[in-house]
Structures are given as structure tokens and as C-alpha cells.
Short mmCIF file of C-alpha atoms and ligand atoms in Angstrom, two decimals:
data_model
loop_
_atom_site.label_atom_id
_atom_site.label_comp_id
_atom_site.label_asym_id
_atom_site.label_seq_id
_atom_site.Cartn_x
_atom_site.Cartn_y
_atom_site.Cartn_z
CA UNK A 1 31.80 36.24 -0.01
CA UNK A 2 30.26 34.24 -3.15
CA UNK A 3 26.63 33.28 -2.90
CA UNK A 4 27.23 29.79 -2.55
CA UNK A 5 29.67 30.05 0.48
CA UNK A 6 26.65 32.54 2.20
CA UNK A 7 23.87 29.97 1.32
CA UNK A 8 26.87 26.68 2.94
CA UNK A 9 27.10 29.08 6.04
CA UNK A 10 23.49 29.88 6.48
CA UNK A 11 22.64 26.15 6.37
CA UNK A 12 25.14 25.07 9.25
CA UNK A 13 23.90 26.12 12.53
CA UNK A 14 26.26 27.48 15.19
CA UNK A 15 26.84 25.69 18.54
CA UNK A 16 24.93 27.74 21.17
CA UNK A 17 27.18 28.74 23.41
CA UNK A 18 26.91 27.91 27.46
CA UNK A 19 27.08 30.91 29.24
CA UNK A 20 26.97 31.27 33.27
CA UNK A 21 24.29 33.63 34.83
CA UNK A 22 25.73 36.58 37.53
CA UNK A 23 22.55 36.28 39.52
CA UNK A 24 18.93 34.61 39.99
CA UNK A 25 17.19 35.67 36.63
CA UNK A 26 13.71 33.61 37.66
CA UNK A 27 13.27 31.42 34.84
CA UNK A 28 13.39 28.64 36.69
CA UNK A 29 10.20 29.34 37.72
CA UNK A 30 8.88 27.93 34.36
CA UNK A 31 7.20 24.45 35.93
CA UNK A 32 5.77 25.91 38.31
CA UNK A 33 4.53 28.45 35.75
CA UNK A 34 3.10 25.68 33.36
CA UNK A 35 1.75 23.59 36.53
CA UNK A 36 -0.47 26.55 37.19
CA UNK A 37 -1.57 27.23 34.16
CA UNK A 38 -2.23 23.37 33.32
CA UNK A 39 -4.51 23.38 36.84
CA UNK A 40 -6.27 26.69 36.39
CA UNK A 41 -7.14 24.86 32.46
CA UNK A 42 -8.24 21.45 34.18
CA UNK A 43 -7.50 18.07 32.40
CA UNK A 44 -9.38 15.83 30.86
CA UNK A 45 -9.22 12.14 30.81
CA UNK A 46 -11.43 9.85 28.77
CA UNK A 47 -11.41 6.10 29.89
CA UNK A 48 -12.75 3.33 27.70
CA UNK A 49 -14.70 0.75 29.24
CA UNK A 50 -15.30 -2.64 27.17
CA UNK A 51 -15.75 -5.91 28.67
CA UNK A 52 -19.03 -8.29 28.36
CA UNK A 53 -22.59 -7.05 30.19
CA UNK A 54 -22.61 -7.45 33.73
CA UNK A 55 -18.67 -7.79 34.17
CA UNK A 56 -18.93 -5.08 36.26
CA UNK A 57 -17.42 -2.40 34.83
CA UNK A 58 -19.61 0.66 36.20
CA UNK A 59 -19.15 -0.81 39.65
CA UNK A 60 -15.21 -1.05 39.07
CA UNK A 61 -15.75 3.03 38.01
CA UNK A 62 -17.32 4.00 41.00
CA UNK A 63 -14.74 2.53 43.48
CA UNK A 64 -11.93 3.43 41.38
CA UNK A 65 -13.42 7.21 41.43
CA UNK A 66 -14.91 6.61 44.79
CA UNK A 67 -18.46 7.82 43.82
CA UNK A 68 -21.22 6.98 42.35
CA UNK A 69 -21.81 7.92 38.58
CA UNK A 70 -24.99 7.18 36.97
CA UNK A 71 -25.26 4.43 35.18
CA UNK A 72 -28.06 2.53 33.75
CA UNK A 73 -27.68 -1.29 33.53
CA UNK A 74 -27.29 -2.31 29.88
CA UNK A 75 -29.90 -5.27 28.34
CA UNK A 76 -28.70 -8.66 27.01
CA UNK A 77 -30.80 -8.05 23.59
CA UNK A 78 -29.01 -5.38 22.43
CA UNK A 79 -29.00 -5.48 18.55
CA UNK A 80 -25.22 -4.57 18.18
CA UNK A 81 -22.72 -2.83 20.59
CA UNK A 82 -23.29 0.89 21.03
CA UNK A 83 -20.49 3.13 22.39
CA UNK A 84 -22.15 5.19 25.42
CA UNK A 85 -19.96 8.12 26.51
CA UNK A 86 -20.99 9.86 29.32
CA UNK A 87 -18.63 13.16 31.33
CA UNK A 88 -18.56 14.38 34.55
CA UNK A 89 -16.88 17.51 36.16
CA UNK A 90 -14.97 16.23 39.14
CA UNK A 91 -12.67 18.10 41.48
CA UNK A 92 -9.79 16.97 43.87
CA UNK A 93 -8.09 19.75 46.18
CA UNK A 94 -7.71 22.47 43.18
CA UNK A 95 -7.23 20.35 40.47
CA UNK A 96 -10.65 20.19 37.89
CA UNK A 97 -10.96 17.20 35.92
CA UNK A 98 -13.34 16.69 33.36
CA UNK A 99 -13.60 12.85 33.03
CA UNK A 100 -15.35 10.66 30.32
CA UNK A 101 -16.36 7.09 30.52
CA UNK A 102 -17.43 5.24 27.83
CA UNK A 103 -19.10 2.02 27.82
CA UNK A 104 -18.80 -0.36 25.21
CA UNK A 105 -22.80 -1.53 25.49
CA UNK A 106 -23.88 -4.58 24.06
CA UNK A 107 -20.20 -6.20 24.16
CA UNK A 108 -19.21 -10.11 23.88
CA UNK A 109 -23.28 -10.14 23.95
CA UNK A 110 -24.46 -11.00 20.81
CA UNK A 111 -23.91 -13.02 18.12
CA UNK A 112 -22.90 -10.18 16.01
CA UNK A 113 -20.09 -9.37 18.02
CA UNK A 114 -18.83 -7.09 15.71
CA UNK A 115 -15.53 -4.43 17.59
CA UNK A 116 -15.95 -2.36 14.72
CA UNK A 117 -18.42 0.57 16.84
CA UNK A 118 -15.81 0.65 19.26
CA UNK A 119 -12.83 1.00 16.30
CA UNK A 120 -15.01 3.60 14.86
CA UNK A 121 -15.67 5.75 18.07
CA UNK A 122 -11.58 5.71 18.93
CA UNK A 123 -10.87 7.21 14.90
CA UNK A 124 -14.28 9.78 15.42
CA UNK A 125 -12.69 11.73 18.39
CA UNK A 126 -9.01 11.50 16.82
CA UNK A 127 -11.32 12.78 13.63
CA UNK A 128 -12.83 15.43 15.45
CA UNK A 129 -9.70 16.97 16.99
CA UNK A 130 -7.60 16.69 13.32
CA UNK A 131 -10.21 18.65 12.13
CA UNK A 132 -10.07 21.30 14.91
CA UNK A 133 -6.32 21.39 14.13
CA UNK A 134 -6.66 22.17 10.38
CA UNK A 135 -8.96 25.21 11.35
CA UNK A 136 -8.12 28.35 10.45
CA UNK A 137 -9.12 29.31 13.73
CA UNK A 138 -8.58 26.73 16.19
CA UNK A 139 -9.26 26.45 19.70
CA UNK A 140 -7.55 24.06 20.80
CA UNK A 141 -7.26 25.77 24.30
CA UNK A 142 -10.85 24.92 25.23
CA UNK A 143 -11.33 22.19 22.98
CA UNK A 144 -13.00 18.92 24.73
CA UNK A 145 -10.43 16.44 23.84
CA UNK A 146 -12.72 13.06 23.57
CA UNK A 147 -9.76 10.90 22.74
CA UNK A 148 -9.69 7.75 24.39
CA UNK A 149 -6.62 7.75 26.62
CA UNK A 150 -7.19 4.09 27.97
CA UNK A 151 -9.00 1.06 27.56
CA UNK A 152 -9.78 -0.46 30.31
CA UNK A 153 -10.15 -4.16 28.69
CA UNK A 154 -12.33 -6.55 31.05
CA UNK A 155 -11.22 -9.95 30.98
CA UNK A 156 -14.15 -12.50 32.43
CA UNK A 157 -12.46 -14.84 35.13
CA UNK A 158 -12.87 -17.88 33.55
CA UNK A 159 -9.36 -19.67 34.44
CA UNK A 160 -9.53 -20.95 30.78
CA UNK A 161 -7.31 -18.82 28.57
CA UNK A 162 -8.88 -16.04 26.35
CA UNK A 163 -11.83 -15.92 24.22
CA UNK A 164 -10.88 -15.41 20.40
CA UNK A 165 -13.11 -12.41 20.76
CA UNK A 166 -10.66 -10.89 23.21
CA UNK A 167 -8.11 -11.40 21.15
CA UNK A 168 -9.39 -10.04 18.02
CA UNK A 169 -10.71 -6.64 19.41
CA UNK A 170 -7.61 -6.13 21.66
CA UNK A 171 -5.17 -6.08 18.41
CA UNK A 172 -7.55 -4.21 16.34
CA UNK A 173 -7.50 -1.58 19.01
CA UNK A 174 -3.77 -1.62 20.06
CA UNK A 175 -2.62 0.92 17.65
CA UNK A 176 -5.22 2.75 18.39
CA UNK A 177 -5.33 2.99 22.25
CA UNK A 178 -3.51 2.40 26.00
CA UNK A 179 -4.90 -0.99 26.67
CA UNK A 180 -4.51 -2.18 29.78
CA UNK A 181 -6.16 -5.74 30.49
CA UNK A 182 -8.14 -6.80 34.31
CA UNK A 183 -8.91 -9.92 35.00
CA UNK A 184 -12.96 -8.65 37.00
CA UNK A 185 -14.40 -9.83 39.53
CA UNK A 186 -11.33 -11.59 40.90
CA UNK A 187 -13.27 -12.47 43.90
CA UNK A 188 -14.45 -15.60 42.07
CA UNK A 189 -11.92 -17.68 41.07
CA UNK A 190 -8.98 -18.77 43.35
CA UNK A 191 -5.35 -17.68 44.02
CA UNK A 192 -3.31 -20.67 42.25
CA UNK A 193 -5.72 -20.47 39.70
CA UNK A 194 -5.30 -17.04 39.41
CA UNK A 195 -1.57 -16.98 38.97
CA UNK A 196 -1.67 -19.43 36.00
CA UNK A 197 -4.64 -17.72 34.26
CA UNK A 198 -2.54 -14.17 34.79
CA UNK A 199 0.10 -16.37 32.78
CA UNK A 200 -1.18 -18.01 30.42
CA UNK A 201 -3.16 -14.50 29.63
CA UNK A 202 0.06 -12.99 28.93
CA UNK A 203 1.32 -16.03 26.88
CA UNK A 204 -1.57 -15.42 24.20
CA UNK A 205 -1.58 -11.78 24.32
CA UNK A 206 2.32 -12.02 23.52
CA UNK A 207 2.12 -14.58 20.96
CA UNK A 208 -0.93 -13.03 19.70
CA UNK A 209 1.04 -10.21 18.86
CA UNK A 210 -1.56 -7.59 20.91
CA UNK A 211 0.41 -5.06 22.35
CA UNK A 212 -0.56 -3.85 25.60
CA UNK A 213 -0.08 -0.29 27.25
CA UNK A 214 4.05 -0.98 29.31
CA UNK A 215 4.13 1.50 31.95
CA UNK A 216 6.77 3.52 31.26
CA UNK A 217 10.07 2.87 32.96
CA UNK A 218 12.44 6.02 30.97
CA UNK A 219 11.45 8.46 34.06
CA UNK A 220 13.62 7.66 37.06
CA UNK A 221 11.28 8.69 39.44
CA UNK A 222 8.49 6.03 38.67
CA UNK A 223 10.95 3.41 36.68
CA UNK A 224 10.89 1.11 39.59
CA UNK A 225 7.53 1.09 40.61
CA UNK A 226 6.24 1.08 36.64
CA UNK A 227 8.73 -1.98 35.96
CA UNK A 228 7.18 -4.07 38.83
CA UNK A 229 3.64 -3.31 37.88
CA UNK A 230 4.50 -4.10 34.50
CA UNK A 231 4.99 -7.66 35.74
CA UNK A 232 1.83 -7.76 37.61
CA UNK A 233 -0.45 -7.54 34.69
CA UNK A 234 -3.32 -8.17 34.07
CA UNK A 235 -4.25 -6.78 37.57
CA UNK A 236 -7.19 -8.52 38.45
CA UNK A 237 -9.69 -6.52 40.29
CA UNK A 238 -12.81 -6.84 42.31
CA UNK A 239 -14.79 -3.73 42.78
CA UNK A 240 -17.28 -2.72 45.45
CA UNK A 241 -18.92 0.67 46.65
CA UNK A 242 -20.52 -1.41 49.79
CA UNK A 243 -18.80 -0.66 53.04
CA UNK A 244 -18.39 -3.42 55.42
CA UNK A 245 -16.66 -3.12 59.20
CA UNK A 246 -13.42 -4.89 59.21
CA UNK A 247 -11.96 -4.83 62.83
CA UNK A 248 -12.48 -0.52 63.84
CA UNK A 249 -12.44 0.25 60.45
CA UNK A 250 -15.17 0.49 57.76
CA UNK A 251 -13.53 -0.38 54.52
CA UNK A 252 -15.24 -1.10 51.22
CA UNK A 253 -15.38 -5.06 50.47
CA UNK A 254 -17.85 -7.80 49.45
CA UNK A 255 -19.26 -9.43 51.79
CA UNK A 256 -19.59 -13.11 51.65
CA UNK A 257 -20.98 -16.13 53.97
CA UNK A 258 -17.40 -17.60 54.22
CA UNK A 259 -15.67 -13.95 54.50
CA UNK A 260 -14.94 -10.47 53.49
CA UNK A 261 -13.00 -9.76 50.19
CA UNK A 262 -11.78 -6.27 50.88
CA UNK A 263 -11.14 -4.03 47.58
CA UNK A 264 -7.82 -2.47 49.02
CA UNK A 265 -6.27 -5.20 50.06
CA UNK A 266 -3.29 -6.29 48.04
CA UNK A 267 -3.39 -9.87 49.46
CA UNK A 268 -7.18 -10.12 48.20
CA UNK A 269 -6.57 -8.17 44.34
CA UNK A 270 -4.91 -6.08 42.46
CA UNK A 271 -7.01 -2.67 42.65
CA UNK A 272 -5.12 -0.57 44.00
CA UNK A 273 -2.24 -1.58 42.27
CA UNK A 274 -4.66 -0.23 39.40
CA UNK A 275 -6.09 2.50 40.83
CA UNK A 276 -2.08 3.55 41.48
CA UNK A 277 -1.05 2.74 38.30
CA UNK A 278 -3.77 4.67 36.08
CA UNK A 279 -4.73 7.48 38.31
CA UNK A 280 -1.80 8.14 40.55
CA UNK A 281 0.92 7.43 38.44
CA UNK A 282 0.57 7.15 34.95
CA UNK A 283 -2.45 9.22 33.95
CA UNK A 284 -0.23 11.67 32.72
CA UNK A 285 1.64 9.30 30.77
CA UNK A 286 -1.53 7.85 29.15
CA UNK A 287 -2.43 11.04 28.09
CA UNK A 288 1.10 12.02 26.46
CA UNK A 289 0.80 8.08 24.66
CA UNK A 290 -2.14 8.93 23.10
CA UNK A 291 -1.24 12.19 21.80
CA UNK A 292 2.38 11.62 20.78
CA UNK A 293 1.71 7.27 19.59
CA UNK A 294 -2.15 6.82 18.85
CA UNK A 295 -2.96 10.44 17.34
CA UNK A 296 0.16 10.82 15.69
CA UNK A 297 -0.16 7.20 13.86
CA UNK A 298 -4.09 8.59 13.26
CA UNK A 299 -3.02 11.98 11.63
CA UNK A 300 -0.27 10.54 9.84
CA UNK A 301 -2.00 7.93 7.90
CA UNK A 302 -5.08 10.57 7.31
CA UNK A 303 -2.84 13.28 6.00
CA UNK A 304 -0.58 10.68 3.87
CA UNK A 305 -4.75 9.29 2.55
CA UNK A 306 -5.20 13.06 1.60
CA UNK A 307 -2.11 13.36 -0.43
CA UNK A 308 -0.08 15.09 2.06
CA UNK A 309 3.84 14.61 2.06
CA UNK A 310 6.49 15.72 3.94
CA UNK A 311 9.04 15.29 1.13
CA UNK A 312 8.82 14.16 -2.96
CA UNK A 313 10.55 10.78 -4.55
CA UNK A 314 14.01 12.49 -4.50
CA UNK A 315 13.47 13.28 -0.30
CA UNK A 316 13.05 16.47 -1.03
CA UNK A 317 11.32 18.43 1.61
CA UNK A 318 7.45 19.10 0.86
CA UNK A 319 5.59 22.51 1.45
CA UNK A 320 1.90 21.99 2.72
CA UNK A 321 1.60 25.00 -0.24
CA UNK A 322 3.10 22.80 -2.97
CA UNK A 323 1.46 19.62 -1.52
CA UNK A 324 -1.94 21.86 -1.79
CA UNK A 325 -1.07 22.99 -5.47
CA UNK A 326 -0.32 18.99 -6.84
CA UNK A 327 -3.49 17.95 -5.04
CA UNK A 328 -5.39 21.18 -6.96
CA UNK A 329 -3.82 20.10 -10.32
CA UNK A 330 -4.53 16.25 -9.67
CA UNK A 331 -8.31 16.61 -8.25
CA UNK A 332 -8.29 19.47 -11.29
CA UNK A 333 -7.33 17.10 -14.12
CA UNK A 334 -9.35 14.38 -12.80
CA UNK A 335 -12.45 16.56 -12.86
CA UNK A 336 -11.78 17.30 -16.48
CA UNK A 337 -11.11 13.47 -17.13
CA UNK A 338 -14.15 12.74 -15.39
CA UNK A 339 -16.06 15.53 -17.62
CA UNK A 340 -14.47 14.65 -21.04
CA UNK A 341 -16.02 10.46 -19.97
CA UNK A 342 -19.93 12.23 -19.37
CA UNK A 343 -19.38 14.15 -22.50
CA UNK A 344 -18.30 11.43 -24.76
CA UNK A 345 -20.83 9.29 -22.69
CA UNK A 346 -23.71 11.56 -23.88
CA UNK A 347 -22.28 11.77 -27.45
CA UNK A 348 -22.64 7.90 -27.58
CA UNK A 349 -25.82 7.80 -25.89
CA UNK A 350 -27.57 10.35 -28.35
CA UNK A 351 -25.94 8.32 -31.12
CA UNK A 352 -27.26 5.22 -29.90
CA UNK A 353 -30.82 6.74 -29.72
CA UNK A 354 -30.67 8.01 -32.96
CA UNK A 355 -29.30 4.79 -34.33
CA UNK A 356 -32.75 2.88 -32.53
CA UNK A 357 -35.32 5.74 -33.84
CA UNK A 358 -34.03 5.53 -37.44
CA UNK A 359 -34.03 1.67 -36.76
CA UNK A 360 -38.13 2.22 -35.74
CA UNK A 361 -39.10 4.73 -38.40
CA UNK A 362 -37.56 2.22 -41.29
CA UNK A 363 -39.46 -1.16 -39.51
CA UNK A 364 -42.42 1.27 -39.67
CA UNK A 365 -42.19 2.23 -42.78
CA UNK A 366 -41.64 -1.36 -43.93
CA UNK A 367 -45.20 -2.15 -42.48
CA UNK A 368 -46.48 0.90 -43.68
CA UNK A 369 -45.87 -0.24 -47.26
CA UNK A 370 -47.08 -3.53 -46.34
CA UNK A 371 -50.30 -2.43 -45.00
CA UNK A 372 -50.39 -0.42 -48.11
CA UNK A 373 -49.94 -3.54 -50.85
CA UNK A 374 -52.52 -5.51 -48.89
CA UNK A 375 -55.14 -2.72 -48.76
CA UNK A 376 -54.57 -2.42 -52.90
CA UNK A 377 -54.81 -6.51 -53.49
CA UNK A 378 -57.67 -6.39 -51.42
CA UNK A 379 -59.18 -3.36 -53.19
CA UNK A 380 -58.12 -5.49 -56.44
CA UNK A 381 -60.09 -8.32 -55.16
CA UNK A 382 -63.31 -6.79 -54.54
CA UNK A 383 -63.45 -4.85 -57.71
CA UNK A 384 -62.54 -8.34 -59.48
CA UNK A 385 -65.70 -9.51 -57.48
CA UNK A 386 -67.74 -6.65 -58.19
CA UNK A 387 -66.38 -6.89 -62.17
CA UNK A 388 -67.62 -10.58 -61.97
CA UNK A 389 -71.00 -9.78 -60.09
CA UNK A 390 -72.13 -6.93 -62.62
CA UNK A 391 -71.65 -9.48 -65.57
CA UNK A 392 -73.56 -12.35 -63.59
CA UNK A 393 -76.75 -9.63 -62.89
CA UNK A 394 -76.37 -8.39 -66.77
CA UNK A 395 -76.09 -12.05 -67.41
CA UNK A 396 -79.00 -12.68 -65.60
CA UNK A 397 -81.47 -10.10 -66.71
CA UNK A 398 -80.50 -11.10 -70.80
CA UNK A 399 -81.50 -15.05 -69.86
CA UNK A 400 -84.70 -13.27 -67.73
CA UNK A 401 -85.78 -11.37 -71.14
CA UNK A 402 -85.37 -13.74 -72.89
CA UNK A 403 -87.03 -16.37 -70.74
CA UNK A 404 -90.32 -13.68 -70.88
CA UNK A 405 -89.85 -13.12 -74.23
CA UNK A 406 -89.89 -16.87 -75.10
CA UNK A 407 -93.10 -17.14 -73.22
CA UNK A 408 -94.73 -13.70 -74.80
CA UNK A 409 -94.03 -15.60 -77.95
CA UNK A 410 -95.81 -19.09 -76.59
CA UNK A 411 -98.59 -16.68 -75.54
CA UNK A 412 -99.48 -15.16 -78.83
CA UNK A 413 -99.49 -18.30 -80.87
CA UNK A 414 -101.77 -19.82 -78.57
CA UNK A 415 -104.12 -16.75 -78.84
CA UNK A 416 -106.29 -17.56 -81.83
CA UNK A 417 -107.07 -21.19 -80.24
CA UNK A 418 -108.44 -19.13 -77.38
CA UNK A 419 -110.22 -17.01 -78.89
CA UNK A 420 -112.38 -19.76 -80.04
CA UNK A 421 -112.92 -21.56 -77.17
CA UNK A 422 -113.80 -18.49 -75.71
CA UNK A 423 -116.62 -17.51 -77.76
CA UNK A 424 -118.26 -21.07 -77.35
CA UNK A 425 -117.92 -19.97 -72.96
CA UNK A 426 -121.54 -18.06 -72.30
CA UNK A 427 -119.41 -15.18 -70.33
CA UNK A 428 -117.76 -12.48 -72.21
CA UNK A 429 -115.32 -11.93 -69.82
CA UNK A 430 -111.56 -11.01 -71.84
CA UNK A 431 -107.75 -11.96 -70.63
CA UNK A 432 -105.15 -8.96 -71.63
CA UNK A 433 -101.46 -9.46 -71.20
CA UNK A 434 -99.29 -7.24 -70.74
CA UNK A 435 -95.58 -7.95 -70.91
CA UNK A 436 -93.31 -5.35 -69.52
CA UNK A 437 -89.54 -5.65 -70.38
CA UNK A 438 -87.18 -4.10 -67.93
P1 GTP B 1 -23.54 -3.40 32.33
O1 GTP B 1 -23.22 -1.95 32.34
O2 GTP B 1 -24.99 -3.68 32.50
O3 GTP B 1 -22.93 -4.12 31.18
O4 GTP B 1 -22.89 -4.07 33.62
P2 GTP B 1 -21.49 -3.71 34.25
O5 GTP B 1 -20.41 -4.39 33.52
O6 GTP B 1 -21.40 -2.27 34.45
O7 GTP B 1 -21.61 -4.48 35.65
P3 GTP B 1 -22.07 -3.85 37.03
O8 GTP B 1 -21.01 -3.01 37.59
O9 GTP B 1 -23.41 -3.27 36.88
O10 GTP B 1 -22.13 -5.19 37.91
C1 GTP B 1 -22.96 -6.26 37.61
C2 GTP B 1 -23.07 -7.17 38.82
O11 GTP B 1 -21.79 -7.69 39.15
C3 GTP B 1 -23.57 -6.44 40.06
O12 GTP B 1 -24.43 -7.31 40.76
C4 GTP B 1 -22.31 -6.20 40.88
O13 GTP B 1 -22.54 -6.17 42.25
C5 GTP B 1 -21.48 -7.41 40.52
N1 GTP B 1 -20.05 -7.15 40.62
C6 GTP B 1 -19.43 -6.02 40.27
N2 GTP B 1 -18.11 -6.13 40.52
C7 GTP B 1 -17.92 -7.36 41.07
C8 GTP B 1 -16.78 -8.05 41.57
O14 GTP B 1 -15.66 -7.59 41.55
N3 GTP B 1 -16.99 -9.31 42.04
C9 GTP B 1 -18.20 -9.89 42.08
N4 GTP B 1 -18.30 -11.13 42.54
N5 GTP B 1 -19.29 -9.26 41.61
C10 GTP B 1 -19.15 -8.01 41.13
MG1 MG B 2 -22.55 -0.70 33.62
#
């Protein structure tokens, strides 16, 4: 056979073949198989709580999970919303279930209203298990999965429509997480008023374009029930750990002066249509949404920002090796692009440095020579002066002799005169002069 016929055969796959067993093999013990070893690994299940302060969301917890986590109240001055997770280990018959709720503190409280903590939190635990995945050695068999599997998105019961807020956070966060809207404390707004607010919630949301978590309705065996809840939302809920005696029976309800509103009662709200919906039925379901939708769309976009393909321009399929190898040479190249731009960066710099000291050294060598000619004129100067001064002393001491010898002269032809007049004088007392010429 020629090469080319052996590389066309090798690419079509053969048909498998149905084949009827003799006997009971036992691989149709396989569920059960992965059943067991799913409950002897546990689950986790991380649950998203946003919804203003005080809407009661940690009450709404407890009664869904009938117990009492603790929970600190949150303060109306926070300074922006902080994402609080807190787990428990919980246990029903033999299954272990290591639960997370987070609370959105801080939410719809301030003016900086700002969903971006809670955006960020969602991408840091999709973050943290990508990065688990690209280990060498992962462990992804014990590995706390802190993904957010649902948002539990607390609507206040105003009977208005929703709050622009609302609507901005819920379609930042729909491709990122199962939302699934409540209208809380239901208990405080009426029945007609309730039915339009449920509809004209669903209205905005729609036209809004925020797409909320559908339960699904592809598996027979909860299609029916999923499709009716699906019509029911946003369930609106009323929560209460109190227990109040209703007929025989203590049930948990809120007690008011005009009546009871009891929790699981469908005629007075919608919990345990919720409750059903997100524990009993669809947990599951939530879980396999965020790993297959949410994640995926996560990972995707974050491998894609890395440089990561599955195939080139011409569809051609991608190896993570050669993906690895263009990345190299690209982050290589750029390195030496980004080296070359310092180098030449320095070169100019040095240039320019040199250009300003040669620039100094000629302006100070300009004043240097200028210092220089004004030192000599002034040096010029004073010996001019001093020139001019020596002839005005020489000048000076000629007119001085001669002034003295003009009056030696006078002196000596006065002398005879003297003389006389001095012999007639009784005292013989004598005058000498002396003239001394410097
Ligand atoms: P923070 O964590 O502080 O933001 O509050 P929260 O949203 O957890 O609210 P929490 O559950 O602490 O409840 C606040 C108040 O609302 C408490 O007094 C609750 O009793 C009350 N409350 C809770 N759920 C309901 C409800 O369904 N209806 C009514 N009327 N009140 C409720
Ligand atoms: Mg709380």
C-alpha cells in the first residue's frame, strides 16, 4: 500500500462495532462506582451572597441550611464593598459537604457602589484553580474549589422596578456566574403587588439583556419541575430561624401582631420552592454550569490573552509545544527590541551630555578670557595712573627745589643788609641757614 493511502486510512476511524454480551460482565456497576467515590471525596459548593446590608441574607442562609452559621452584622460606613468568604464542614446522612458563603459586605451601601470587588473575587478563584491546572503537579483531587457556583442576587421589595445598580452588577456578573434573583423579605409587601413586581422584574432583566441562571429542562427526570420553576422566578423569600406553634406543630415563621408568615408555606413565599430548586435539585447542575459555561469562558479568554491557540490562520491545529515556541521567539525578539531601544537610548543620552559639557566648558572659557581682558585693562589703568602719579611727585619736588632755591637766593642777597643792622643790635647773637636740598 502507498504511503498516502496508509496515512487516508489511518485518518478515518472505523465504526465500533455493537457486540452482545453472553453473560453479566459487572460494568454496569460504574454509577454506583463513581457515586461512591464522589461521596467518600465530599462536594463542595460555594454560594454568593450580594444584596444591600440588612436584606437579610445571613438569616435567609441559616433557614435555607437550617442552622445557624456565624455571622457578624456588617456596618453601614463601610468604605467600599469587601467580599467576606467564610466555609463550613457540614454533613447530611453520609454525604460531606464543604460549603462556602460569601458575603458581598458593604453592598448598594455607599456611594461608591462600585461591583468591581465582587467581579474580581469570581475571576480570583477561577484564577486560582487555572493555575492549579497548569501545574506540573496538580492536585486537583483535593483541591478546594472556591468557584462561585451561584449568586444568590437579593432584590429589596420595593414594588418599584429595579434599581440601575441591580441591573448593572447582575450583567457584569452573568457570564461569570449562576445568578438566580429573590425578591427578600417577601413578608413586606403584598400578594397583587407581588405578582406585578415579579413581572415587571423579569421585563427589565430581559430587556436588559442580564441573563439569569434557567434551570435546566434537557434531563427528563427534573424537566417538568425545572420548567415550572423557571416561570416562578424571582422566588421571593422570607427567611426565619424563629420557631413559632402553628396548630400541633412548631414550624419556623415570623411572627406578627396581625399573623404568622410561615417560611414553608408556598401560599405565604417562595422558599422552598428555592430551597428545592438550589439544594435539592439543581445543585449539581450549578456546579456542572460553572465548570463547563463560567470556567470554560474564564480559561478560554486567559489562555487566548497568553497567546495560546488551538489552531493558526489557515485552521490548522495548534500544539501547546509550538504555541510555547512562537510565544518564546515573540517575548524573545521583543526583549531584544526592547534592549536595542535602552542601548540606543543610552548612546543618545551620553551624546546629549557630552554635547551640554562641551557647551559649559566653551561658555566658561568665553568668561575666562573675559575675566582675563578686564584684569589686563584694569592692570593697564593703574599703571597709566601710577605712570601719571610718578611724573606729578617728580613734578612736584622740581617746582619744591626750585621754590627753596628761589628763596635761598632771596636769603643771601638780603644778607649784607643784615649784617648791618645787626651790628648796630647790642646782642651778638648770629642767624645760620641751612638749606638742605632733597
Ligand atoms: P448584613 O450581613 O448586616 O448585611 O445583614 P443581612 O443581609 O445578613 O441581614 P440579616 O439576615 O442580618 O437580617 C437583618 C434584619 O432583617 C434582621 O432583623 C432580620 O430579622 C430581618 N429579616 C431577615 N429576613 C427577613 C424577612 O424575610 N422578612 C422580614 N420582614 N425581616 C427579615
Ligand atoms: Mg449578614
Amino acid at each position: 500500500m502507498a504511503a498516502t493511502d496508509l496515512e487516508r486510512c489511518s485518518n478515518v476511524e472505523p465504526e465500533p462495532r455493537s457486540l452482545s454480551l453472553g453473560g453479566h460482565v459487572g460494568f454496569d456497576s460504574l454509577p454506583d462506582q463513581l457515586v461512591s467515590k464522589s461521596v467518600t471525596q465530599g462536594f463542595s459548593f460555594n454560594i454568593l451572597c450580594v444584596g444591600e446590608t440588612g436584606i437579610g441574607k445571613s438569616t435567609l442562609m441559616n433557614t435555607l441550611f437550617n442552622t445557624t452559621f456565624e455571622t457578624e452584622e456588617a456596618s453601614h460606613h463601610e468604605a467600599s464593598v469587601r467580599l467576606r468568604p467564610q466555609t463550613y464542614d457540614l454533613q447530611e446522612s453520609n454525604v460531606q459537604l464543604k460549603l462556602t458563603i460569601v458575603d458581598a459586605v458593604g453592598f448598594g451601601d455607599q456611594i461608591n457602589k462600585d461591583e468591581r470587588p465582587i467581579v474580581d473575587y469570581i475571576d480570583a478563584q477561577f484564577e486560582n484553580y487555572l493555575q492549579e491546572e497548569l501545574k506540573i503537579r496538580r492536585s486537583l483531587f483535593d483541591y478546594h474549589d472556591t468557584r462561585v457556583h451561584v449568586c444568590l442576587y437579593f432584590i429589596t421589595p420595593t414594588g418599584h422596578s429595579l434599581k440601575s445598580l441591580d441591573l448593572v452588577t447582575m450583567k457584569k456578573l452573568d457570564s461569570k456566574v449562576n445568578i438566580i434573583p429573590i425578591i427578600a423579605k417577601a413578608d413586606t409587601i403584598s400578594k397583587s403587588e407581588l405578582h406585578k413586581f415579579k413581572i415587571k422584574i423579569m421585563g427589565e432583566l430581559v430587556s436588559n439583556g442580564v441573563q439569569i441562571y434557567q434551570f435546566p429542562t434537557d434531563d427528563e427526570a427534573v424537566a417538568e419541575i425545572n420548567a415550572v420553576m423557571n416561570a416562578h422566578l424571582p422566588f421571593a423569600v422570607v427567611g426565619s430561624t424563629e420557631e413559632v406553634k402553628v396548630g400541633n406543630k412548631l414550624v419556623r415563621a415570623r411572627q406578627y401582631p396581625w399573623g404568622v408568615v410561615q417560611v414553608e408555606n408556598e401560599n405565604h413565599c417562595d422558599f422552598v420552592k428555592l430551597r428545592e430548586m438550589l439544594i435539592r435539585v439543581n445543585m449539581e447542575d450549578l456546579r456542572e454550569q460553572t465548570h463547563t459555561r463560567h470556567y470554560e469562558l474564564y480559561r478560554r479568554c486567559k489562555l487566548e490573552e497568553m497567546g495560546f491557540q488551538d489552531s493558526d490562520g489557515d485552521s490548522q491545529p495548534f500544539s501547546l509545544q509550538e504555541t510555547y515556541e512562537a510565544k518564546r521567539k515573540e517575548f524573545l525578539s521583543e526583549l531584544q527590541r526592547k534592549e536595542e531601544e535602552m542601548r540606543q537610548m543610552f548612546v543618545n543620552k551620553v551624546k546629549e551630555t557630552e554635547l551640554e559639557l562641551k557647551e559649559k566648558e566653551r561658555e566658561l572659557h568665553e568668561k575666562f578670557e573675559h575675566l582675563k581682558w578686564i584684569h589686563q585693562e584694569e592692570k593697564r589703568k593703574v599703571e597709566e595712573k601710577r605712570r601719571e602719579l610718578e611724573e606729578e611727585t617728580s613734578a612736584f619736588s622740581r617746582r619744591k627745589v626750585e621754590a627753596l632755591q628761589s628763596q635761598a637766593l632771596q636769603a643771601t642777597s638780603q644778607q649784607p643788609l643784615r649784617k648791618d643792622k645787626d651790628k648796630k643790635k647790642a646782642s651778638g647773637w648770629s642767624s645760620i641757614y641751612s638749606v638742605t636740598i632733597p
